[in-house]
XYZ file of C-alpha atoms in Angstrom:
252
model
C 99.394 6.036 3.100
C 99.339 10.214 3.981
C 95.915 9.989 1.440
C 94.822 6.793 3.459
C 94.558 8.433 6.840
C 93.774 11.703 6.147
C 90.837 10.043 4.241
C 89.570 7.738 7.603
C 90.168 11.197 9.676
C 87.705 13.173 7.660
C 85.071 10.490 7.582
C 85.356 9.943 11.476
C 85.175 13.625 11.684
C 82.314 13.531 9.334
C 80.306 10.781 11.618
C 81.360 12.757 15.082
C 79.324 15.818 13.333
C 76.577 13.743 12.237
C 76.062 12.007 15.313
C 76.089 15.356 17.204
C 74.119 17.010 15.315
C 71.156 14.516 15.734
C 72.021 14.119 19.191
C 71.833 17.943 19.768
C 67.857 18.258 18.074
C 67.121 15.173 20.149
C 65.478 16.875 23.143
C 62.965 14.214 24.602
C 63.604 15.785 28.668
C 60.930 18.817 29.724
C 61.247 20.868 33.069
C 58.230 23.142 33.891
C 58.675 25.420 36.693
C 54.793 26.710 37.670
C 54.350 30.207 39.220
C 53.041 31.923 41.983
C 49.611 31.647 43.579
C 49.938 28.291 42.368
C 51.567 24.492 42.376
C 52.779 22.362 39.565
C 49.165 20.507 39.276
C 47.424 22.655 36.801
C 50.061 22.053 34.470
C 48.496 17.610 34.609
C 46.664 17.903 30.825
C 49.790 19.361 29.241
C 52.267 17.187 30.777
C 49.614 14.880 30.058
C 50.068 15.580 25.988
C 53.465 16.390 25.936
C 54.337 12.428 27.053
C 51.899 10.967 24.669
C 54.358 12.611 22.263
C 57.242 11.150 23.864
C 58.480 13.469 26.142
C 60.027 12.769 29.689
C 58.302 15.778 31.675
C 58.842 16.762 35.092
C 57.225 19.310 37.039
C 59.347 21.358 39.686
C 57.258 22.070 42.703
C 59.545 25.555 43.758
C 58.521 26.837 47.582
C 58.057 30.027 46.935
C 60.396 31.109 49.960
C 62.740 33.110 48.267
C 64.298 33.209 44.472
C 67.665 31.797 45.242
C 65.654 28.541 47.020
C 63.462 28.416 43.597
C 66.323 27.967 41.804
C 68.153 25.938 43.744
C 64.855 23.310 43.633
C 65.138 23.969 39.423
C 68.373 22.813 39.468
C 67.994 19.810 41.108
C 65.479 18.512 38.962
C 67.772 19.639 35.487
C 70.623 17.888 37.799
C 68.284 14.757 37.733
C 67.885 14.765 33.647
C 69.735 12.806 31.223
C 70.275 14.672 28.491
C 69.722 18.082 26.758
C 66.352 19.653 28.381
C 63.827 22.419 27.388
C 63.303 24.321 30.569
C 59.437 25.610 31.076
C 58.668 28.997 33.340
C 54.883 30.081 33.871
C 54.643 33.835 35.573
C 56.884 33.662 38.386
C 58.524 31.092 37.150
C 59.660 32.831 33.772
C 62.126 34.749 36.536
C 63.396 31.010 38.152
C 64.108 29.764 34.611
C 65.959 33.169 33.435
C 68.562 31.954 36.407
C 68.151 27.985 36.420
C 68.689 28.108 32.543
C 72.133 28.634 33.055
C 71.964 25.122 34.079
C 74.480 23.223 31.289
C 71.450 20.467 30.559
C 69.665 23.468 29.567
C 69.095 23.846 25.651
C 66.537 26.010 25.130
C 64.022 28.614 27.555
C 59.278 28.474 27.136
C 58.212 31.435 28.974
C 54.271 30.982 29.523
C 52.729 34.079 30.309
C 55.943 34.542 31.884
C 58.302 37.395 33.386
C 61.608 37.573 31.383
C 63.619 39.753 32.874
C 67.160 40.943 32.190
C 70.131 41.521 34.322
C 68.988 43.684 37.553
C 65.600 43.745 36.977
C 62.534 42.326 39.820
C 59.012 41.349 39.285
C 57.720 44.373 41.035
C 59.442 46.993 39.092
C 58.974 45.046 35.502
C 55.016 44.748 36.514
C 54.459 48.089 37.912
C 56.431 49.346 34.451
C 52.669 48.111 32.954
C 50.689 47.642 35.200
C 48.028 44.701 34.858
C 44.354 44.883 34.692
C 44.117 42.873 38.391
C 44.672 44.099 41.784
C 43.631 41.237 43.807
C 47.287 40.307 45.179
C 47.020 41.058 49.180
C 49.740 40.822 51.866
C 49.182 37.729 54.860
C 48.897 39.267 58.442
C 52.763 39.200 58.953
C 53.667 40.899 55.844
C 55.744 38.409 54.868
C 53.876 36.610 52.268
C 51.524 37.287 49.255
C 48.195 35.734 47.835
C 45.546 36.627 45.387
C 42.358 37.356 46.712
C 40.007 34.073 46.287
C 37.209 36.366 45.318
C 38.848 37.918 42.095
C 41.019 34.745 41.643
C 38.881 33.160 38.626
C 38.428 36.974 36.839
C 42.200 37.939 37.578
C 43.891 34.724 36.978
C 41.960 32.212 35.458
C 38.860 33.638 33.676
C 38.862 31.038 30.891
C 38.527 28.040 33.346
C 35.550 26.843 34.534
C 34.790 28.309 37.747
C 34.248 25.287 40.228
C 38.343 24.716 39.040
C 39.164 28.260 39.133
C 37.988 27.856 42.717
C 40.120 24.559 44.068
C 42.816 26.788 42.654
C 42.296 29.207 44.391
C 41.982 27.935 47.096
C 44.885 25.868 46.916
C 46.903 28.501 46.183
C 50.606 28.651 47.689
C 51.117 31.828 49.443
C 54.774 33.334 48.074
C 57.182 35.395 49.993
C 57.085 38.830 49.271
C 60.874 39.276 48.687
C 61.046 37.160 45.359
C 59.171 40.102 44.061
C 61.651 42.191 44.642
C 64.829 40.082 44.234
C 67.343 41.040 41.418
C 68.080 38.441 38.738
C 71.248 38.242 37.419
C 72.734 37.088 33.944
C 69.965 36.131 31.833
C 70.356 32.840 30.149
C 68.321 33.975 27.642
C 70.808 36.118 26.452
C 72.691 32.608 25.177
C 70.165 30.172 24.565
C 67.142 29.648 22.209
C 63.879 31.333 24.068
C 60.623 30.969 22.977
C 57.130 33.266 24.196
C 53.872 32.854 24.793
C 51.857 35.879 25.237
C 48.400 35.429 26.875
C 46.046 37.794 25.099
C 43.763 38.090 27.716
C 46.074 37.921 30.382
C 44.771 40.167 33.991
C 47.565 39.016 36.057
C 50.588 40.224 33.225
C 49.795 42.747 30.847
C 50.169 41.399 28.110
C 51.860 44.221 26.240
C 54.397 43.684 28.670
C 54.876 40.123 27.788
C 55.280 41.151 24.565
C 57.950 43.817 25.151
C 59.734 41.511 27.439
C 59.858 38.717 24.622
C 61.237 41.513 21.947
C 63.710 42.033 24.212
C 65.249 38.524 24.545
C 64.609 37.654 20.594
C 62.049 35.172 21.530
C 59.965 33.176 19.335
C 56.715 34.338 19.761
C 53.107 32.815 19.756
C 50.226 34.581 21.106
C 47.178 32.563 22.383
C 43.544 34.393 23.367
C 43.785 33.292 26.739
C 43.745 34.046 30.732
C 47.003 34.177 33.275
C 46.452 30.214 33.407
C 46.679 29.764 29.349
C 48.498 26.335 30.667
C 45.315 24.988 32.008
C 42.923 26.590 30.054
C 44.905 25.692 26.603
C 47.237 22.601 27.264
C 47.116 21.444 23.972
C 48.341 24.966 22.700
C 50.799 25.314 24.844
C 51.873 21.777 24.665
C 52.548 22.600 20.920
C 54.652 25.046 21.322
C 56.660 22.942 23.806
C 56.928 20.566 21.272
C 58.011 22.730 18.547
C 60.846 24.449 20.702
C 61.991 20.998 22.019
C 62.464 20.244 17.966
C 64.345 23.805 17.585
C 66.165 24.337 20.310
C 69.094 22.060 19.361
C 69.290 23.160 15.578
């Protein structure tokens, strides 16, 4: 009888770690979070691919007001998903995700020619640390709000696009306040979950040695693509592959 139930225990056990297991690779829900000097559009062919695949993407449009607000409109979207999620950071974002990815749906961390910064670090002091090859970012009349310079937008920022889109983009740019750049993070979630890189070869808005520095750091899975700032729009099928392949990893 003892033999009996100890037997049914184990193979129940055995199931309930089976069944998590494949629940745990299954990650079908994506959460991009664009950067600055930008909106969530540019990221349309990707998100595009990725649901041909079979992935349920959404696309957080952050208002650049202040980090803690970014966040805060992250984690309403991840509060919005049903199940385990990859979460997506471009630029900007990379520093959104490092603090939304705390977020419990939250299995796994893309940085796209992204900031990744660790515990007390800002944008300002991690991209003065290298500095990158642009200098087109300007200060609005009131001080209060940064923009890249529509004239250098499409050499600094999106080089590899043609340059009728470069231009929409930049001119439909959203300005960002200037304190996210230098707002703190706090505990990187990097730090305990999967992370994966992408390092934009060609990048003028991040240097790209600091991408790759930042992304040694965290123990990231790296893939480097010759590329601008906007490697998203310029190589969506790229990118969307390496989506896809930490969306299969993260959960292992």
């Amino acid at each position: 009888m003892n033999r009996r139930i100890v037997s049914t225990f184990a193979l129940a056990l055995a199931s309930s770690v089976i069944a998590f297991a494949a629940q745990a690779a299954d990650i079908k829900n994506i959460v991009i979070v664009h950067g600055a000097f930008a909106d969530g559009s540019g990221w349309r062919q990707a998100t595009e691919i990725l649901e041909r695949r079979g992935f349920h993407v959404t696309v957080v449009q952050e208002p650049l007001t202040s980090l803690a607000d970014d966040v805060a409109a992250a984690n309403r979207v991840l509060d919005l998903q049903d199940g385990p999620t990859l979460l997506v950071g471009h630029s900007y974002g990379g520093v959104v995700i490092t603090e939304a990815g705390r977020n419990p749906h939250v299995e796994g961390l893309v940085y796209v020619a992204a900031f990744q910064p660790d515990k007390g670090e800002d944008v300002a002091t991690l991209a003065g640390s290298k500095p990158p090859a642009g200098k087109g970012i300007k200060e609005t009349k009131d001080g209060k709000y940064l923009y890249l310079d529509p004239s250098v937008f499409h050499a600094d920022f999106a080089a590899d696009l043609p340059k009728a889109e470069a231009a929409f983009v930049a001119q439909s740019q959203v300005f960002a306040a200037k304190e996210i750049f230098g707002t703190k993070v706090g505990e990187p979630a990097w730090r305990t979950k999967k992370s994966w890189s992408i390092v934009a070869t060609e990048d003028r808005s991040i240097n790209p040695e600091l991408e790759r520095t930042m992304a040694k750091r965290a123990g990231s899975v790296v893939t480097e693509i010759k590329s601008s700032h906007a490697v998203f729009a310029s190589q969506p099928k790229k990118v969307a592959d390496v989506i896809e392949k930490a969306a299969k990893e993260a959960g292992r």
